Short mmCIF file of C-alpha atoms in Angstrom, two decimals:
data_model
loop_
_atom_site.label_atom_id
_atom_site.label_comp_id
_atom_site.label_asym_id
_atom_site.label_seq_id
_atom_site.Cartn_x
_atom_site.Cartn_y
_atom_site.Cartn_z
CA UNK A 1 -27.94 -2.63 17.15
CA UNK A 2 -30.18 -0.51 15.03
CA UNK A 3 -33.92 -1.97 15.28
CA UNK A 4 -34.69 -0.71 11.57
CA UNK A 5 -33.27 -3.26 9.07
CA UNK A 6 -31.66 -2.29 5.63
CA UNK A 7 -33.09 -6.19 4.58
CA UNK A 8 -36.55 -4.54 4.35
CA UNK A 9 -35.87 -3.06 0.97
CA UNK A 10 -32.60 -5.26 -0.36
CA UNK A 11 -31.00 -8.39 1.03
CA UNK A 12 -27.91 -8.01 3.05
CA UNK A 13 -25.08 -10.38 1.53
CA UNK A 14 -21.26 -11.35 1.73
CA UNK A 15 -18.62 -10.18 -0.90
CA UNK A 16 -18.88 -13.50 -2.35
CA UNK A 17 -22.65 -12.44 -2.86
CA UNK A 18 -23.93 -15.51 -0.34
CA UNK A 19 -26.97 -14.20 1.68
CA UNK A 20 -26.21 -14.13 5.39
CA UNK A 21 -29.01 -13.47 7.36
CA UNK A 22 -29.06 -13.81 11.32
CA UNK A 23 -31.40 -13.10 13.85
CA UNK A 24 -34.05 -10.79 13.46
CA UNK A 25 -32.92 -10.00 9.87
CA UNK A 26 -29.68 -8.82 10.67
CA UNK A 27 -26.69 -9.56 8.22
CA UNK A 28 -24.62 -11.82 9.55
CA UNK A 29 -20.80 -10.96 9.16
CA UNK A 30 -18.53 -13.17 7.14
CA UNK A 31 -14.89 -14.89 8.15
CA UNK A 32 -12.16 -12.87 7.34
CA UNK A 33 -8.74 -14.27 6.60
CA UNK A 34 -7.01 -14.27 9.67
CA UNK A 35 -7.67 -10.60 10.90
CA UNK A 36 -11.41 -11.45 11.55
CA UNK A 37 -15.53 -10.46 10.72
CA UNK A 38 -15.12 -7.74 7.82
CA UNK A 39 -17.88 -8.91 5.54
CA UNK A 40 -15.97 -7.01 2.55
CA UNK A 41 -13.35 -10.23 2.58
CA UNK A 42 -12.45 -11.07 -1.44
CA UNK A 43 -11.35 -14.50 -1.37
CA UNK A 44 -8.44 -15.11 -3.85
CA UNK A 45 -9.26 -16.60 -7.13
CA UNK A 46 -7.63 -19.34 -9.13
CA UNK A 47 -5.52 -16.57 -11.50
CA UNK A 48 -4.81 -14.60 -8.46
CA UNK A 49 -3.34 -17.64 -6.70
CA UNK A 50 -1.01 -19.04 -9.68
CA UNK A 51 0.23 -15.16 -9.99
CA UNK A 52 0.99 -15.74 -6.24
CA UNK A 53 2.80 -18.91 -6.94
CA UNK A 54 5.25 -17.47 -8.86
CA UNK A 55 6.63 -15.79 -6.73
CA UNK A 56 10.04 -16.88 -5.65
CA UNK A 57 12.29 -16.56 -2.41
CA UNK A 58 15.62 -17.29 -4.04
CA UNK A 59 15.26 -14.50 -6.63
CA UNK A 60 14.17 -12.02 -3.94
CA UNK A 61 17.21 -13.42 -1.97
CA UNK A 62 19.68 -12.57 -4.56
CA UNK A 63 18.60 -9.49 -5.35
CA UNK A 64 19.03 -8.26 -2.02
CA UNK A 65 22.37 -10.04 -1.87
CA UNK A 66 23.06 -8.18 -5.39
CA UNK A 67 22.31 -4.80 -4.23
CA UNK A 68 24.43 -4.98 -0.70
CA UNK A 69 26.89 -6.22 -2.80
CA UNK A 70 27.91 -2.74 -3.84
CA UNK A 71 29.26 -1.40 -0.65
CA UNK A 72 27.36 1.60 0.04
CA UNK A 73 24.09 2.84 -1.73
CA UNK A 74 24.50 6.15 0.08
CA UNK A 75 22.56 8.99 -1.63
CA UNK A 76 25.59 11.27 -1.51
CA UNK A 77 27.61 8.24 -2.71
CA UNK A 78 29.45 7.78 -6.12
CA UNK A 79 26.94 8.32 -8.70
CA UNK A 80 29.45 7.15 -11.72
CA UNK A 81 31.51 4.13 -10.40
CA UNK A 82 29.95 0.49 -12.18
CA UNK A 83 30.94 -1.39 -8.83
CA UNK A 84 30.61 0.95 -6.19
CA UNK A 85 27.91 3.21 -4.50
CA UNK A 86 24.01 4.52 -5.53
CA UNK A 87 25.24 4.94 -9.08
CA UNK A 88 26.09 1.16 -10.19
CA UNK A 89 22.95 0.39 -7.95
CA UNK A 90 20.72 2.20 -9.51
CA UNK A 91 22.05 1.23 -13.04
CA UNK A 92 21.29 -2.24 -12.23
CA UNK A 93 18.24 -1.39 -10.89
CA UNK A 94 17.21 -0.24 -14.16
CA UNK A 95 18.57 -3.02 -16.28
CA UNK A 96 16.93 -5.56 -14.72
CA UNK A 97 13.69 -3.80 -14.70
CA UNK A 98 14.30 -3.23 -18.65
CA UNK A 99 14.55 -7.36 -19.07
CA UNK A 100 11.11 -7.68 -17.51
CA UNK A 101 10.06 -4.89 -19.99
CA UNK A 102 11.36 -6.64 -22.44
CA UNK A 103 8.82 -9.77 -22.10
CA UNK A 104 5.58 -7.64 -21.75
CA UNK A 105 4.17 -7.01 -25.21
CA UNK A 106 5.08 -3.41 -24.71
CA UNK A 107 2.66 -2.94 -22.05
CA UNK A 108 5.98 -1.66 -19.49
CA UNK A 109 8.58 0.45 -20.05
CA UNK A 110 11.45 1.35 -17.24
CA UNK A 111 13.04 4.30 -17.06
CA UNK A 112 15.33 6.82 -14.92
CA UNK A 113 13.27 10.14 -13.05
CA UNK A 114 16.12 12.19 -11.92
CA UNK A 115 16.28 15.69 -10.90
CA UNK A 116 18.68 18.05 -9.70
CA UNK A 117 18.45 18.47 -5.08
CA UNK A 118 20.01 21.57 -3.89
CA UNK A 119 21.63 21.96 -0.92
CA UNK A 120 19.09 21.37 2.00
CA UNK A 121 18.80 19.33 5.21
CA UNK A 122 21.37 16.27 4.65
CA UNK A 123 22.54 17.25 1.36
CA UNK A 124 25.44 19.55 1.79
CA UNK A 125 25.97 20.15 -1.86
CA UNK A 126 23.45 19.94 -5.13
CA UNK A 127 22.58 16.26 -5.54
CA UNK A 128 21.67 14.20 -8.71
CA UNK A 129 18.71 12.02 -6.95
CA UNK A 130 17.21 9.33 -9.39
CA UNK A 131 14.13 7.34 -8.60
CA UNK A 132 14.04 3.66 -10.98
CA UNK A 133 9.98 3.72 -12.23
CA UNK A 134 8.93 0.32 -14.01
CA UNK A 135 5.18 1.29 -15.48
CA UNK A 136 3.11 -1.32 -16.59
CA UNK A 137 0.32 0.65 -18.02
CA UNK A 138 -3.17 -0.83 -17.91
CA UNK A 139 -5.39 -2.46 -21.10
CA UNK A 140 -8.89 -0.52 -19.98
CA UNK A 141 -8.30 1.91 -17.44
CA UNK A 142 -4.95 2.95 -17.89
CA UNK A 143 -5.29 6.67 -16.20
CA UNK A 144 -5.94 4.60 -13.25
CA UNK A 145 -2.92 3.99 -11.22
CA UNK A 146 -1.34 2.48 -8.52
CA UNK A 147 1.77 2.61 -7.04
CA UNK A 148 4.65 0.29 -5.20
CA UNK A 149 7.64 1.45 -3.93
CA UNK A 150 10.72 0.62 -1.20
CA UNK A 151 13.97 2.91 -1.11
CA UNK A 152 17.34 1.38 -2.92
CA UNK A 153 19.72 4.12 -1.08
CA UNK A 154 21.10 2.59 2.40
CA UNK A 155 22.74 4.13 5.53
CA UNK A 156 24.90 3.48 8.28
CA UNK A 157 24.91 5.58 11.90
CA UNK A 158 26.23 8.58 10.55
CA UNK A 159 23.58 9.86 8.22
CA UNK A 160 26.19 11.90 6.45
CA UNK A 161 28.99 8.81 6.05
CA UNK A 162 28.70 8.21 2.25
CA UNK A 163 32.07 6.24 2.59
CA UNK A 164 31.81 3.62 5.19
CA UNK A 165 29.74 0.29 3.94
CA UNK A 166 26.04 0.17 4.30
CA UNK A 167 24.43 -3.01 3.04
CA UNK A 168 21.16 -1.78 3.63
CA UNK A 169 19.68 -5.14 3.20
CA UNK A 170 16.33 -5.19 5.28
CA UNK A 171 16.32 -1.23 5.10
CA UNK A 172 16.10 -1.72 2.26
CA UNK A 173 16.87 -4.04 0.07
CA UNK A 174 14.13 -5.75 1.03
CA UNK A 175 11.75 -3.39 -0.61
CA UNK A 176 13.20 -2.64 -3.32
CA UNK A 177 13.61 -6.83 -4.33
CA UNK A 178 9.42 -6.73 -3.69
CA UNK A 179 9.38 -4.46 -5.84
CA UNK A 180 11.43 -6.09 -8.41
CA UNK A 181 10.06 -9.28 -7.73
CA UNK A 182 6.14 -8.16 -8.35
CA UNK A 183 7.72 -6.18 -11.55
CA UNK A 184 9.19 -9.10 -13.02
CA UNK A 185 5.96 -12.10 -12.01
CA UNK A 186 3.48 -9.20 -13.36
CA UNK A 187 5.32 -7.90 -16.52
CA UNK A 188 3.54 -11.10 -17.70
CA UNK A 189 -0.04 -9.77 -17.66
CA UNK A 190 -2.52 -7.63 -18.40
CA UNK A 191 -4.21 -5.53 -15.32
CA UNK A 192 -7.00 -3.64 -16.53
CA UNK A 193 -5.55 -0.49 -14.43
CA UNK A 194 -1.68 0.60 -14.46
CA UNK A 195 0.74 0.22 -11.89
CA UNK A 196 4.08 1.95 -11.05
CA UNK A 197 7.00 0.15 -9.63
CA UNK A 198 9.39 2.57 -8.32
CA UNK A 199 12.67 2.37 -6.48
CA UNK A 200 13.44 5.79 -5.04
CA UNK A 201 16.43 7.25 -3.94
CA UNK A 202 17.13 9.86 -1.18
CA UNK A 203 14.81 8.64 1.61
CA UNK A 204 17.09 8.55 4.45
CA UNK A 205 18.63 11.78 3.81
CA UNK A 206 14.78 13.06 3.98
CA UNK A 207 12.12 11.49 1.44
CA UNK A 208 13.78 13.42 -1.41
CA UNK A 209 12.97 11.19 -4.06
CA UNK A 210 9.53 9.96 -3.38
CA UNK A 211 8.55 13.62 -2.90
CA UNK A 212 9.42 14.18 -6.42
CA UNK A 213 7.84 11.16 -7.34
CA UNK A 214 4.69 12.59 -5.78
CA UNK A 215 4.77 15.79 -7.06
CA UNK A 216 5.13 14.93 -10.51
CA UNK A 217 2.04 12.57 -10.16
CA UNK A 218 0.25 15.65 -8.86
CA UNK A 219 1.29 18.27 -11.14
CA UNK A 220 0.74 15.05 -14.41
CA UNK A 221 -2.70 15.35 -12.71
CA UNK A 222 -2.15 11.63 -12.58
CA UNK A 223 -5.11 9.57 -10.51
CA UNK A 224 -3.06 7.74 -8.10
CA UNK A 225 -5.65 5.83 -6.30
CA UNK A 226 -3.50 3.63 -3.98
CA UNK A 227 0.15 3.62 -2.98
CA UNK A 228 2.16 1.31 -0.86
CA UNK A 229 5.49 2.13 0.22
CA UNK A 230 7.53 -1.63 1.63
CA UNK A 231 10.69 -0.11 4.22
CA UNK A 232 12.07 -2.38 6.46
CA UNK A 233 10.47 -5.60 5.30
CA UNK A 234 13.23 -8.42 5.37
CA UNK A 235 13.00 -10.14 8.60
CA UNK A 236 10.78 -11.71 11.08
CA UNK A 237 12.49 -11.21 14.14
CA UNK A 238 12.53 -8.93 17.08
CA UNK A 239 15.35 -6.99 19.00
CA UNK A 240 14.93 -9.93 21.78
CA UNK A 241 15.22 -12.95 19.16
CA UNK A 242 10.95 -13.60 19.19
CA UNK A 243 9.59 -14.16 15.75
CA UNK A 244 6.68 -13.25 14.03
CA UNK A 245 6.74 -14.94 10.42
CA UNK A 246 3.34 -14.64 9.56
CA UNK A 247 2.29 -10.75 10.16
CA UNK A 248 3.02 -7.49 8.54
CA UNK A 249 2.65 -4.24 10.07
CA UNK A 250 0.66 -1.96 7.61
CA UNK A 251 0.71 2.01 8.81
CA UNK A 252 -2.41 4.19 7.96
CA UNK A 253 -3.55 7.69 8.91
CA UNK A 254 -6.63 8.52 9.95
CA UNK A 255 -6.63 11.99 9.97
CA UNK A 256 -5.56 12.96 6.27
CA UNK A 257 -2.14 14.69 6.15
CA UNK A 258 -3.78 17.02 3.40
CA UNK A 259 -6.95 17.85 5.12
CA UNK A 260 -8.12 21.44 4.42
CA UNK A 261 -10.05 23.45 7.08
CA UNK A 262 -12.84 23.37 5.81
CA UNK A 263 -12.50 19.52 5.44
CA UNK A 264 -11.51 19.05 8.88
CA UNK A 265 -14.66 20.78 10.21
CA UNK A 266 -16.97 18.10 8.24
CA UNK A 267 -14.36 15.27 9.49
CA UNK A 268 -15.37 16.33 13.30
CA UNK A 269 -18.63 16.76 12.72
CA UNK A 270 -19.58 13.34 10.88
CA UNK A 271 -17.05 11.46 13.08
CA UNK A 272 -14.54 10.22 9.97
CA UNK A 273 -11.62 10.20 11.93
CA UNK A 274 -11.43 5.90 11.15
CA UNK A 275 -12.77 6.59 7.60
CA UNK A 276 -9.96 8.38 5.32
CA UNK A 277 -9.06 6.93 2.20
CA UNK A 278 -6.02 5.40 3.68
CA UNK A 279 -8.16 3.48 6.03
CA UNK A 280 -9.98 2.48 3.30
CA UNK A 281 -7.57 1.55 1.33
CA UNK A 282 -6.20 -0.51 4.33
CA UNK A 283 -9.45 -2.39 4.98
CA UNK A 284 -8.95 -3.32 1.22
CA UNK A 285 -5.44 -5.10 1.93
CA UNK A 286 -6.81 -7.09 4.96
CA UNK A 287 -10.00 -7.83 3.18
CA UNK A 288 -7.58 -9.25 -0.29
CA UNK A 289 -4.17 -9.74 1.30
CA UNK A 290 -4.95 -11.65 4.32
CA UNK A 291 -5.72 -15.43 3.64
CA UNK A 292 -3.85 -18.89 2.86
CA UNK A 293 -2.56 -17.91 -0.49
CA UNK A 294 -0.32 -14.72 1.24
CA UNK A 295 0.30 -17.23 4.59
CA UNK A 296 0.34 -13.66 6.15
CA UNK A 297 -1.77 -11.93 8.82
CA UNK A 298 -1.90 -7.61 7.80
CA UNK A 299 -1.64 -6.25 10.89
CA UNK A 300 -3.12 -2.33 10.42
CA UNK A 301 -1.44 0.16 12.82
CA UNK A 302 -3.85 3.42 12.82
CA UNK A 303 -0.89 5.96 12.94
CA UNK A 304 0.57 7.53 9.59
CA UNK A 305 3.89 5.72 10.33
CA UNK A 306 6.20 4.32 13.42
CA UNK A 307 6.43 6.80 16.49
CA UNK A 308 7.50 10.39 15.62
CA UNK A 309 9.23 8.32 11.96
CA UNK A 310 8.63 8.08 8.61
CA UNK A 311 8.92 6.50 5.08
CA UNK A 312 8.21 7.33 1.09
CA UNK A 313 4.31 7.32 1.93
CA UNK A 314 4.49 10.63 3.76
CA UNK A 315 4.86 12.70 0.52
CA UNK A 316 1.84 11.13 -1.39
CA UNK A 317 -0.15 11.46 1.32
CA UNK A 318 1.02 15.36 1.30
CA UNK A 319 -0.79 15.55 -2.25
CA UNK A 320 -3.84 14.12 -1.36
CA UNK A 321 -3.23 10.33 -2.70
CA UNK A 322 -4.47 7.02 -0.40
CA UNK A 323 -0.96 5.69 0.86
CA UNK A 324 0.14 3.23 3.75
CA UNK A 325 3.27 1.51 4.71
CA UNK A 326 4.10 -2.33 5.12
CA UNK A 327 7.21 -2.79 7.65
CA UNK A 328 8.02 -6.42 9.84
CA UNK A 329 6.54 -7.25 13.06
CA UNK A 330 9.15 -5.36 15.38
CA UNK A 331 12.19 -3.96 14.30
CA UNK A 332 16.12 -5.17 15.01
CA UNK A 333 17.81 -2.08 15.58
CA UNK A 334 21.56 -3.49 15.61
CA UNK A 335 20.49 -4.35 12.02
CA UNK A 336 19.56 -0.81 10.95
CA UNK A 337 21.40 2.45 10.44
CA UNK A 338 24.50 1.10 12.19
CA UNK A 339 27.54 0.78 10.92
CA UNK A 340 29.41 -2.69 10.54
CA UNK A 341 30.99 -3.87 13.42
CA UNK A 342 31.79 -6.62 16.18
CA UNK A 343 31.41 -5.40 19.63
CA UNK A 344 31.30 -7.65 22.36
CA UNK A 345 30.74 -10.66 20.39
CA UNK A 346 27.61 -9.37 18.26
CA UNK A 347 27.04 -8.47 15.25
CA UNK A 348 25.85 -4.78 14.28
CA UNK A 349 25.08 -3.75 10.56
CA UNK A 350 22.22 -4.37 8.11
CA UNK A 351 23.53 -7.26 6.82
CA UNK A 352 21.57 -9.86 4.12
CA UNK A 353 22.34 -12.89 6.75
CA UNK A 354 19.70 -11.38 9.31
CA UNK A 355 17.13 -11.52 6.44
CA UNK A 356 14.61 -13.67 6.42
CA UNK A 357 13.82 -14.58 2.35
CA UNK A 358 10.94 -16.68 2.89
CA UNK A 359 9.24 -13.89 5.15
CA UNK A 360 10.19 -11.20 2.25
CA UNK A 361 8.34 -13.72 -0.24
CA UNK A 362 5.11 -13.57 1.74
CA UNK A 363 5.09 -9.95 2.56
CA UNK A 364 5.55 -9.34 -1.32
CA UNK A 365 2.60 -12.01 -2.07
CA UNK A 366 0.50 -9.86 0.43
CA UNK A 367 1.57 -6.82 -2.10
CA UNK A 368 0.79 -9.31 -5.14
CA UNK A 369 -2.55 -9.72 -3.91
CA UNK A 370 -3.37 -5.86 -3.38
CA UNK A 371 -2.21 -4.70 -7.01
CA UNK A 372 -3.96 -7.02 -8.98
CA UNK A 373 -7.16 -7.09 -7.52
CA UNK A 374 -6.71 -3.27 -7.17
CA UNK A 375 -6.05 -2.69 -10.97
CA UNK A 376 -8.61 -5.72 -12.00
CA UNK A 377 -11.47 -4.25 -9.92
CA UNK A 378 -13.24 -1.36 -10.68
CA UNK A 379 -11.72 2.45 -9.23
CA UNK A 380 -12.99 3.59 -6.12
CA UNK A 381 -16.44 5.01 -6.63
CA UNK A 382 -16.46 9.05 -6.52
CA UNK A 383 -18.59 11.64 -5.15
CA UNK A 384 -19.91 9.00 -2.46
CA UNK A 385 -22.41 11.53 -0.46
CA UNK A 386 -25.24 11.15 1.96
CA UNK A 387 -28.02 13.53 1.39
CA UNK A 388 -28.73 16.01 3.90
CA UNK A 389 -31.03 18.25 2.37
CA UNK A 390 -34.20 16.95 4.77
CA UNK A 391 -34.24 15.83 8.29
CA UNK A 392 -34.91 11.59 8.27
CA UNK A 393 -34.81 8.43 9.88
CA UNK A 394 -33.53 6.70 7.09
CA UNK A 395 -30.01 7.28 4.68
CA UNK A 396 -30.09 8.48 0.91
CA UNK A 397 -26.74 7.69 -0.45
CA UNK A 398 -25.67 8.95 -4.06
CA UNK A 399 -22.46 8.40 -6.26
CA UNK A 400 -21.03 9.52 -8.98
CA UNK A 401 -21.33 6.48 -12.03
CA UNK A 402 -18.39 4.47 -12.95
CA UNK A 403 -16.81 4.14 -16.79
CA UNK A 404 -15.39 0.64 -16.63
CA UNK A 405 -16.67 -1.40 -19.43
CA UNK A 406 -17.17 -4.24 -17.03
CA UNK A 407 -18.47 -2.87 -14.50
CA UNK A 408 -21.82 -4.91 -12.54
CA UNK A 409 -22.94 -2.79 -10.01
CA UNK A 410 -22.60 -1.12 -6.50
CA UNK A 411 -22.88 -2.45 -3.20
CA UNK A 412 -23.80 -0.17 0.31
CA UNK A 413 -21.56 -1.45 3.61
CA UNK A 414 -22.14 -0.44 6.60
CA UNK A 415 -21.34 -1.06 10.14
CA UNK A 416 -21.59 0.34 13.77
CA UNK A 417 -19.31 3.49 14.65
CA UNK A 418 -17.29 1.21 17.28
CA UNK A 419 -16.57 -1.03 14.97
CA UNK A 420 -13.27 -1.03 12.83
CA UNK A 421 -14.45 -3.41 9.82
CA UNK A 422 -17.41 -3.33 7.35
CA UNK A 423 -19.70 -5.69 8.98
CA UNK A 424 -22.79 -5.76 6.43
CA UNK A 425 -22.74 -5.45 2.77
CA UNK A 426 -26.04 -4.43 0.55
CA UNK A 427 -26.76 -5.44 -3.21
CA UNK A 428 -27.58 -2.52 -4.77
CA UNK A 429 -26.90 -3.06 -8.31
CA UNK A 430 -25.92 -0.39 -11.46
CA UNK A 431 -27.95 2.13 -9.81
CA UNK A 432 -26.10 5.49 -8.18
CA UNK A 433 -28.39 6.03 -5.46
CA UNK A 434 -30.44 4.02 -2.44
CA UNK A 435 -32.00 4.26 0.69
CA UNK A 436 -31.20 2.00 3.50
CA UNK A 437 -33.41 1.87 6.02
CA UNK A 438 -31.49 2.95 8.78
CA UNK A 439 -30.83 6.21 10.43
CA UNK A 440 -27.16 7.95 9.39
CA UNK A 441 -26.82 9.29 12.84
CA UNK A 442 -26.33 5.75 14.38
CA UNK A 443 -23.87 3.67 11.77
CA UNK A 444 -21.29 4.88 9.02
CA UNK A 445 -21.85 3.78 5.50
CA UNK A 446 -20.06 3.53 2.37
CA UNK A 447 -19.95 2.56 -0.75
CA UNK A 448 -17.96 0.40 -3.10
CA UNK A 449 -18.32 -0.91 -7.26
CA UNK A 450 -18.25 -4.66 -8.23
CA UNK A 451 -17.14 -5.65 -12.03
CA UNK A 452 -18.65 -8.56 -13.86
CA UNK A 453 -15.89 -10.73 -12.33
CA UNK A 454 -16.98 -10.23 -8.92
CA UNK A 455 -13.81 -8.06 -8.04
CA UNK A 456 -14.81 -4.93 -5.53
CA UNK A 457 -12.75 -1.77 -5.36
CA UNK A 458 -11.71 -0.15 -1.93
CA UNK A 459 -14.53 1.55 -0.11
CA UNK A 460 -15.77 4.90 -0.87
CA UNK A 461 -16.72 6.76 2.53
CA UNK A 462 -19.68 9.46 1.60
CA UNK A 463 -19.71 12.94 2.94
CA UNK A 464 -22.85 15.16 3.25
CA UNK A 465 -24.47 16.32 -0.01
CA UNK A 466 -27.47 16.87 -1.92
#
């Protein structure tokens, strides 16, 4: 460990704000919820758990029942039959999401983004795709968003069969009912910061419609500081009949998808390979999602997504925005992209019987947890830098001040570069600079806001500045 002590100048302390001093001054780390020692752990408050409380298996159950119900939701699939195919799905979609509207003060509105896909790879001919966006728009920082998402258009093995049947209940169904589920149990309230509930479309023909999604954000200039894309959430249990009801796999890149050059030359020469806003924004979920009020353990996978796959994430990561994928514990492959069918006794097809509703509960509680303390706490702090301009033993961090009304104050995290979790936290208060005493060659640092309610954003990971 370092021999020069940050506690010389400012005591070290736990999110809750607890002192926790060891030996030799050294801040002790604090219990996480199930994953471990990150001392950045939020432990869920009394609102936070009742929000959790409601929400409820047997709805999420029946709306994945409701949307394999209409045969196929195949992209190239009717678009204008009110029984059959991506069209009556999606209209659905978007009438339920318009009755949780309905009970929010005006604070949400639902509403169709379409837009015309011409012929490319899997769409043979131009293609109407239609993403489903619920926005519940925020009471103090509304230009501060965040967004959920899962696909509503389903599959079987022949990418291109917009005929045959495909249930798509755990791919996904699944998703799309967390998403419903969190619309619905959240129209109810007031986060301080907006968030988007989208259902896309076009995803297994090739992330059509959560590319548009993205690129409208970026071209709205929209500040999308977090986004969470649930595929292939609805069941517990493995290929070889093992189960695994208490984890979720969360995907996040360390290398950014959108890294410049120039950006990637500071990356290698800091050593922020672990340290991207996605990772950040991971650490976050373990540090809010992972306790007894979720019953879930967030297993983070550093890769951007399954090997050599992908999901609706991809294309907000291409535009720069923090964005990580939830999926099960190990995939069922006779229950995904297959086509319906007995062979030999078993069943094939992605059928709502080989979901697991309770499971699809949790994993959306985990989500439950990371929205609302994402759009209570204060944004991510910006321009997080270490100063550079003279040669030291010690570390001069500076950031950019924050405009929430509530906001209390900043705290400095750091940790050793072998180690994957914040281990020490710092009390710096409303100031937007300090000096720890420790050198910046030996530990990585960041930096992260508190609000009067003791909520802390994700971690802000400082390059070098002046």
């Amino acid at each position: 460990m370092p021999r020069r002590r940050t506690v010389l100048a400012s005591a070290a302390v736990t999110a809750a704000g607890v002192p926790l001093i060891g030996s030799a001054g050294q801040a002790a780390a604090a219990p996480g919820g199930g994953g471990g020692a990150a001392a950045t752990v939020q432990v869920p408050d009394r609102e936070l758990r009742k929000l959790l409380k409601e929400i409820d298996a047997d709805r999420i159950e029946a709306t994945v029942r409701r949307l394999a119900a209409f045969g196929t939701r195949h992209t190239l699939s009717l678009q204008d039959d009110p029984e059959r195919g991506i069209g009556a799905a999606r209209d659905w979609i978007l009438a339920e999401m318009k009755t949780y509207a309905a009970v929010s003060g005006g604070r949400m509105t639902a509403e169709l983004q379409s837009y015309i896909q011409e012929p490319a790879s899997r769409i043979p001919v131009a293609t109407r795709i239609t993403n489903v966006v619920a926005t519940l728009r925020g009471s103090v920082t509304p230009d501060r968003v965040y967004v959920v998402a899962g696909h509503y258009d389903s599959r079987v093995t022949d990418v291109m069969d917009a005929t045959s049947d495909a249930p798509g209940a755990d791919d996904d169904a699944s998703g799309v009912a967390l998403v419903m589920e969190l619309a619905r149990v959240l129209a109810k309230r007031r986060p301080a910061a907006t968030i988007v509930f989208v259902a896309v479309a076009g995803e297994e023909q090739g992330l059509y419609g959560s590319r548009y999604a993205a690129t409208q954000f970026k071209a709205a200039g929209v500040d999308v500081q977090g986004m969470f894309t649930n595929d292939i959430i609805g069941s517990s249990r493995a290929d070889d009949g093992t189960r695994d009801p208490h984890t979720v796999r969360l995907f996040a890149e360390g290398v950014p998808t959108s890294e410049t050059p120039a950006q990637a030359n500071t990356r290698r020469s800091v050593g922020g390979e672990n340290d991207s806003a996605t990772r950040q924004l991971a650490r976050f979920v373990g540090d809010v999602g992972d306790n007894d009020a979720t019953g879930m353990n967030v297993r983070v996978v550093y890769r951007r997504d399954r090997y050599l796959r992908g999901g609706d994430h991809i294309p907000f990561l291409e535009q720069g925005y923090p964005a990580a994928r939830f999926t099960e514990p190990a995939e069922d492959f006779a229950h995904q992209h297959q086509d319906v069918r007995v062979e030999d006794g078993k069943q094939y097809g992605d059928l709502p019987e080989f979901c697991d509703f309770d499971y699809i509960a949790r994993v959306t509680r985990v989500n439950g947890a990371v929205l609302w303390t994402l759009a209570q706490a204060p944004g991510t702090p910006r321009e997080a830098r270490i100063v550079t301009s003279n040669l030291t033993n010690d570390t001069e961090l500076k950031w950019a001040p924050g405009t929430e009304p509530d906001l209390a104050g900043y705290e400095v995290v750091w940790r050793e570069t072998t180690e994957p979790e914040w281990t020490h936290v710092i009390k710096v208060g409303l100031a937007t600079t300090h000096t720890v005493d420790l050198s910046k060659d030996n530990v990585f640092f960041g930096v992260r806001a508190v609000n009067r309610d003791g909520k802390r954003s994700p971690v802000a990971f400082p390059m070098p500045g002046n």
